[in-house]
mmCIF file of C-alpha atoms and ligand atoms in Angstrom:
data_model
loop_
_atom_site.group_PDB
_atom_site.id
_atom_site.type_symbol
_atom_site.label_atom_id
_atom_site.label_comp_id
_atom_site.label_asym_id
_atom_site.label_seq_id
_atom_site.Cartn_x
_atom_site.Cartn_y
_atom_site.Cartn_z
ATOM 1 C CA UNK R 1 104.159 101.410 77.737
ATOM 2 C CA UNK R 2 104.247 98.215 79.511
ATOM 3 C CA UNK R 3 105.796 97.767 83.272
ATOM 4 C CA UNK R 4 106.808 94.402 84.349
ATOM 5 C CA UNK R 5 107.557 94.197 87.847
ATOM 6 C CA UNK R 6 109.762 91.468 89.686
ATOM 7 C CA UNK R 7 109.334 91.123 93.420
ATOM 8 C CA UNK R 8 109.127 88.859 96.304
ATOM 9 C CA UNK R 9 106.093 90.939 97.689
ATOM 10 C CA UNK R 10 103.648 91.657 95.080
ATOM 11 C CA UNK R 11 101.194 92.593 97.979
ATOM 12 C CA UNK R 12 103.087 95.813 98.370
ATOM 13 C CA UNK R 13 102.197 97.135 95.149
ATOM 14 C CA UNK R 14 98.311 96.707 95.497
ATOM 15 C CA UNK R 15 97.841 100.149 97.368
ATOM 16 C CA UNK R 16 100.153 102.607 95.200
ATOM 17 C CA UNK R 17 98.710 101.138 91.710
ATOM 18 C CA UNK R 18 95.077 100.917 92.489
ATOM 19 C CA UNK R 19 94.535 104.248 93.528
ATOM 20 C CA UNK R 20 94.342 107.778 91.887
ATOM 21 C CA UNK R 21 96.222 108.732 88.487
ATOM 22 C CA UNK R 22 97.970 105.202 88.417
ATOM 23 C CA UNK R 23 94.560 103.503 88.471
ATOM 24 C CA UNK R 24 93.031 105.588 85.781
ATOM 25 C CA UNK R 25 95.978 105.412 83.492
ATOM 26 C CA UNK R 26 95.734 101.496 83.521
ATOM 27 C CA UNK R 27 91.769 101.425 83.109
ATOM 28 C CA UNK R 28 92.494 103.651 80.100
ATOM 29 C CA UNK R 29 95.063 101.393 78.915
ATOM 30 C CA UNK R 30 97.697 104.041 78.710
ATOM 31 C CA UNK R 31 99.896 101.858 80.620
ATOM 32 C CA UNK R 32 100.197 97.925 81.395
ATOM 33 C CA UNK R 33 101.577 97.102 84.791
ATOM 34 C CA UNK R 34 102.177 93.587 85.816
ATOM 35 C CA UNK R 35 103.420 92.501 88.817
ATOM 36 C CA UNK R 36 105.090 89.062 88.810
ATOM 37 C CA UNK R 37 106.105 87.077 92.089
ATOM 38 C CA UNK R 38 109.531 85.659 91.504
ATOM 39 C CA UNK R 39 108.588 82.678 93.777
ATOM 40 C CA UNK R 40 106.688 81.652 90.889
ATOM 41 C CA UNK R 41 109.943 81.106 88.886
ATOM 42 C CA UNK R 42 111.426 78.824 91.509
ATOM 43 C CA UNK R 43 112.915 75.666 90.234
ATOM 44 C CA UNK R 44 112.710 74.386 93.722
ATOM 45 C CA UNK R 45 109.830 72.080 95.562
ATOM 46 C CA UNK R 46 110.046 74.515 98.421
ATOM 47 C CA UNK R 47 109.786 77.441 95.913
ATOM 48 C CA UNK R 48 113.139 79.122 97.435
ATOM 49 C CA UNK R 49 114.470 81.919 96.104
ATOM 50 C CA UNK R 50 117.369 82.572 98.374
ATOM 51 C CA UNK R 51 120.532 80.584 99.634
ATOM 52 C CA UNK R 52 123.422 81.168 101.820
ATOM 53 C CA UNK R 53 126.010 83.328 100.467
ATOM 54 C CA UNK R 54 129.547 81.541 99.128
ATOM 55 C CA UNK R 55 132.347 82.408 101.468
ATOM 56 C CA UNK R 56 130.197 82.225 104.374
ATOM 57 C CA UNK R 57 128.860 86.032 105.284
ATOM 58 C CA UNK R 58 125.588 86.595 107.263
ATOM 59 C CA UNK R 59 122.307 87.076 105.300
ATOM 60 C CA UNK R 60 120.639 85.238 102.438
ATOM 61 C CA UNK R 61 121.339 86.005 98.722
ATOM 62 C CA UNK R 62 118.915 86.031 96.000
ATOM 63 C CA UNK R 63 119.718 83.022 93.593
ATOM 64 C CA UNK R 64 119.958 83.423 89.858
ATOM 65 C CA UNK R 65 117.857 80.578 88.773
ATOM 66 C CA UNK R 66 114.222 82.289 89.463
ATOM 67 C CA UNK R 67 115.382 85.507 87.977
ATOM 68 C CA UNK R 68 116.779 84.500 85.083
ATOM 69 C CA UNK R 69 113.660 81.982 84.450
ATOM 70 C CA UNK R 70 111.312 85.013 85.074
ATOM 71 C CA UNK R 71 113.430 87.487 82.802
ATOM 72 C CA UNK R 72 113.379 84.868 80.098
ATOM 73 C CA UNK R 73 109.827 84.107 80.214
ATOM 74 C CA UNK R 74 108.857 87.656 79.964
ATOM 75 C CA UNK R 75 111.509 88.172 77.004
ATOM 76 C CA UNK R 76 110.100 85.513 75.003
ATOM 77 C CA UNK R 77 106.868 87.346 74.914
ATOM 78 C CA UNK R 78 108.232 90.731 73.597
ATOM 79 C CA UNK R 79 111.387 92.812 73.552
ATOM 80 C CA UNK R 80 112.312 94.760 76.412
ATOM 81 C CA UNK R 81 113.904 98.243 76.234
ATOM 82 C CA UNK R 82 115.588 97.983 79.676
ATOM 83 C CA UNK R 83 115.747 95.683 82.463
ATOM 84 C CA UNK R 84 116.288 97.724 85.909
ATOM 85 C CA UNK R 85 117.438 96.994 89.232
ATOM 86 C CA UNK R 86 116.505 98.979 92.373
ATOM 87 C CA UNK R 87 119.438 99.090 94.589
ATOM 88 C CA UNK R 88 120.536 101.921 97.065
ATOM 89 C CA UNK R 89 123.944 101.415 95.008
ATOM 90 C CA UNK R 90 122.657 102.261 91.848
ATOM 91 C CA UNK R 91 122.528 105.797 89.554
ATOM 92 C CA UNK R 92 120.466 108.104 91.325
ATOM 93 C CA UNK R 93 117.115 108.105 89.753
ATOM 94 C CA UNK R 94 115.787 111.609 88.720
ATOM 95 C CA UNK R 95 113.000 113.667 86.621
ATOM 96 C CA UNK R 96 115.566 113.214 83.571
ATOM 97 C CA UNK R 97 115.724 109.492 84.197
ATOM 98 C CA UNK R 98 111.884 109.379 84.484
ATOM 99 C CA UNK R 99 111.382 111.334 81.324
ATOM 100 C CA UNK R 100 113.492 108.987 79.583
ATOM 101 C CA UNK R 101 111.921 105.834 80.799
ATOM 102 C CA UNK R 102 108.462 107.148 79.903
ATOM 103 C CA UNK R 103 109.729 107.196 76.493
ATOM 104 C CA UNK R 104 110.242 103.279 76.286
ATOM 105 C CA UNK R 105 107.978 100.790 75.110
ATOM 106 C CA UNK R 106 108.597 98.136 77.511
ATOM 107 C CA UNK R 107 110.785 97.755 80.771
ATOM 108 C CA UNK R 108 111.242 95.094 83.503
ATOM 109 C CA UNK R 109 112.069 96.213 87.068
ATOM 110 C CA UNK R 110 113.609 93.678 89.405
ATOM 111 C CA UNK R 111 113.419 94.586 92.951
ATOM 112 C CA UNK R 112 116.214 93.933 95.246
ATOM 113 C CA UNK R 113 115.980 92.502 98.367
ATOM 114 C CA UNK R 114 117.752 91.079 101.764
ATOM 115 C CA UNK R 115 121.385 91.334 101.788
ATOM 116 C CA UNK R 116 121.489 91.261 98.177
ATOM 117 C CA UNK R 117 121.196 89.358 94.679
ATOM 118 C CA UNK R 118 124.009 87.153 93.277
ATOM 119 C CA UNK R 119 126.293 89.414 91.363
ATOM 120 C CA UNK R 120 125.826 87.186 88.284
ATOM 121 C CA UNK R 121 122.330 88.583 88.077
ATOM 122 C CA UNK R 122 123.610 91.971 87.932
ATOM 123 C CA UNK R 123 126.214 91.334 85.792
ATOM 124 C CA UNK R 124 124.477 89.436 82.936
ATOM 125 C CA UNK R 125 120.621 90.159 83.194
ATOM 126 C CA UNK R 126 120.476 93.980 84.295
ATOM 127 C CA UNK R 127 120.819 96.754 81.986
ATOM 128 C CA UNK R 128 120.669 99.602 84.594
ATOM 129 C CA UNK R 129 120.913 99.805 88.449
ATOM 130 C CA UNK R 130 118.792 102.814 90.081
ATOM 131 C CA UNK R 131 118.686 104.062 93.784
ATOM 132 C CA UNK R 132 115.829 106.503 94.363
ATOM 133 C CA UNK R 133 117.876 108.231 97.125
ATOM 134 C CA UNK R 134 120.699 107.879 99.478
ATOM 135 C CA UNK R 135 119.260 106.112 102.267
ATOM 136 C CA UNK R 136 118.562 102.266 102.433
ATOM 137 C CA UNK R 137 114.652 100.963 102.299
ATOM 138 C CA UNK R 138 113.719 97.315 103.378
ATOM 139 C CA UNK R 139 113.605 96.422 99.946
ATOM 140 C CA UNK R 140 113.570 97.580 96.390
ATOM 141 C CA UNK R 141 109.616 97.501 96.296
ATOM 142 C CA UNK R 142 108.834 101.013 97.106
ATOM 143 C CA UNK R 143 111.755 102.458 94.823
ATOM 144 C CA UNK R 144 109.760 100.517 92.120
ATOM 145 C CA UNK R 145 106.430 101.969 92.840
ATOM 146 C CA UNK R 146 108.176 105.532 93.157
ATOM 147 C CA UNK R 147 109.961 105.214 89.864
ATOM 148 C CA UNK R 148 106.834 103.843 88.169
ATOM 149 C CA UNK R 149 104.687 106.542 89.657
ATOM 150 C CA UNK R 150 106.963 109.144 88.340
ATOM 151 C CA UNK R 151 107.199 107.539 84.676
ATOM 152 C CA UNK R 152 103.452 106.844 84.196
ATOM 153 C CA UNK R 153 102.401 110.520 85.195
ATOM 154 C CA UNK R 154 104.519 111.432 82.314
ATOM 155 C CA UNK R 155 102.882 109.125 79.672
ATOM 156 C CA UNK R 156 100.659 111.416 77.160
ATOM 157 C CA UNK R 157 97.427 111.332 78.404
ATOM 158 C CA UNK R 158 97.881 110.257 81.701
ATOM 159 C CA UNK R 159 97.213 113.595 83.204
ATOM 160 C CA UNK R 160 94.203 115.381 82.596
ATOM 161 C CA UNK R 161 95.803 118.802 81.722
ATOM 162 C CA UNK R 162 98.419 117.921 79.011
ATOM 163 C CA UNK R 163 100.681 120.772 79.987
ATOM 164 C CA UNK R 164 101.154 120.033 83.653
ATOM 165 C CA UNK R 165 103.767 117.618 83.545
ATOM 166 C CA UNK R 166 105.571 120.101 81.591
ATOM 167 C CA UNK R 167 105.394 122.647 84.215
ATOM 168 C CA UNK R 168 106.437 120.459 87.129
ATOM 169 C CA UNK R 169 108.908 121.473 89.666
ATOM 170 C CA UNK R 170 112.577 120.095 87.983
ATOM 171 C CA UNK R 171 111.290 119.544 84.812
ATOM 172 C CA UNK R 172 113.339 122.657 83.607
ATOM 173 C CA UNK R 173 116.038 122.804 86.555
ATOM 174 C CA UNK R 174 113.452 125.199 88.419
ATOM 175 C CA UNK R 175 111.268 124.529 91.295
ATOM 176 C CA UNK R 176 107.429 125.301 90.867
ATOM 177 C CA UNK R 177 106.108 128.917 91.708
ATOM 178 C CA UNK R 178 103.779 128.994 94.711
ATOM 179 C CA UNK R 179 100.112 128.414 93.718
ATOM 180 C CA UNK R 180 97.008 129.952 95.322
ATOM 181 C CA UNK R 181 93.208 129.317 95.005
ATOM 182 C CA UNK R 182 90.144 130.927 96.417
ATOM 183 C CA UNK R 183 89.367 133.014 98.897
ATOM 184 C CA UNK R 184 91.698 135.535 97.674
ATOM 185 C CA UNK R 185 91.764 136.916 101.272
ATOM 186 C CA UNK R 186 91.979 134.553 104.283
ATOM 187 C CA UNK R 187 92.197 136.356 107.697
ATOM 188 C CA UNK R 188 94.071 139.017 105.922
ATOM 189 C CA UNK R 189 96.401 136.458 104.329
ATOM 190 C CA UNK R 190 96.338 137.533 100.579
ATOM 191 C CA UNK R 191 96.784 136.233 97.238
ATOM 192 C CA UNK R 192 99.369 138.258 95.515
ATOM 193 C CA UNK R 193 97.691 141.154 93.671
ATOM 194 C CA UNK R 194 99.449 140.322 90.138
ATOM 195 C CA UNK R 195 97.365 136.917 90.141
ATOM 196 C CA UNK R 196 93.829 138.753 90.273
ATOM 197 C CA UNK R 197 95.101 140.962 87.602
ATOM 198 C CA UNK R 198 94.139 139.240 84.545
ATOM 199 C CA UNK R 199 97.410 140.363 82.647
ATOM 200 C CA UNK R 200 98.727 137.114 81.530
ATOM 201 C CA UNK R 201 102.035 138.372 80.400
ATOM 202 C CA UNK R 202 102.799 139.995 83.799
ATOM 203 C CA UNK R 203 101.518 136.639 85.438
ATOM 204 C CA UNK R 204 103.922 134.535 83.626
ATOM 205 C CA UNK R 205 106.715 136.823 84.219
ATOM 206 C CA UNK R 206 105.827 136.851 88.130
ATOM 207 C CA UNK R 207 105.631 133.049 87.953
ATOM 208 C CA UNK R 208 109.023 132.532 86.614
ATOM 209 C CA UNK R 209 110.801 135.159 88.819
ATOM 210 C CA UNK R 210 109.236 133.230 91.802
ATOM 211 C CA UNK R 211 110.086 129.835 90.325
ATOM 212 C CA UNK R 212 113.979 131.081 90.052
ATOM 213 C CA UNK R 213 113.958 132.940 93.423
ATOM 214 C CA UNK R 214 112.531 129.538 95.251
ATOM 215 C CA UNK R 215 115.065 127.522 93.177
ATOM 216 C CA UNK R 216 117.857 129.699 94.464
ATOM 217 C CA UNK R 217 117.029 129.888 97.807
ATOM 218 C CA UNK R 218 115.866 125.999 98.325
ATOM 219 C CA UNK R 219 118.061 124.148 95.623
ATOM 220 C CA UNK R 220 120.863 126.242 94.372
ATOM 221 C CA UNK R 221 122.623 123.161 93.164
ATOM 222 C CA UNK R 222 119.817 122.725 90.327
ATOM 223 C CA UNK R 223 121.183 126.282 88.828
ATOM 224 C CA UNK R 224 124.927 125.104 88.833
ATOM 225 C CA UNK R 225 126.310 125.276 85.037
ATOM 226 C CA UNK R 226 127.779 121.724 85.304
ATOM 227 C CA UNK R 227 124.812 120.289 87.107
ATOM 228 C CA UNK R 228 121.779 121.230 84.503
ATOM 229 C CA UNK R 229 121.920 117.831 82.820
ATOM 230 C CA UNK R 230 121.549 119.587 79.346
ATOM 231 C CA UNK R 231 124.755 118.340 77.194
HETATM 232 N N1 ADE X 1 116.650 99.343 97.864
HETATM 233 C C1 ADE X 1 116.929 99.637 99.247
HETATM 234 N N2 ADE X 1 117.234 100.944 99.360
HETATM 235 C C2 ADE X 1 117.346 101.423 97.970
HETATM 236 C C3 ADE X 1 116.997 102.739 97.239
HETATM 237 N N3 ADE X 1 117.443 103.647 98.193
HETATM 238 N N4 ADE X 1 116.930 102.925 96.147
HETATM 239 C C4 ADE X 1 116.439 102.056 95.167
HETATM 240 N N5 ADE X 1 116.147 100.496 95.898
HETATM 241 C C5 ADE X 1 116.557 100.298 97.121
#
């Protein structure tokens, strides 16, 4: 898979993509992540990428030309399955969307900024608008990093244990059960006896019960019939 990110602040991605699992995934060539500075596509000698809004509101608006040029340049090289725009008024990102995106070959993520971007970009150049939650960030960069992280860890081979993404919270509309490690007794706080029993059937049954119990308590909305996401 290849992910191209268009941003005004490429430096914001240096940390998240150069550590831990994302770093290893890139090194193992399971994913290619390319971060492009929109400013490099500016048609203006001052490398301007924003301008005053028509109709005279406060704040600056991202111009269409540099973004058009950036997307066109990328699309000349390869076909893209999706051009995604990060914005707080987009469709809410969730595990199902992450699963779907992780099956695609090539995607572009355009990070929103400032007051907004010229509406014609949204109308003509974007396939899907995505929000990572009901709060407003200073820009779309952190949203793009969050989405990239959630997508990349689902690509086969990225996680060491192939099954571990499948047992994630949310993957089957259930939160994960509690986990424990040594010591089995810490100051009298004990690991549930059943986990030490060696009876795999019983252990699996216990994990499922705990997952259901936790989901009922913390996220009953996930158990709602109309909210299962299963068609
Ligand atoms: N840009 C600003 N806030 C955002 C959010 N919550 N999700 C996606 N992009 C954003």
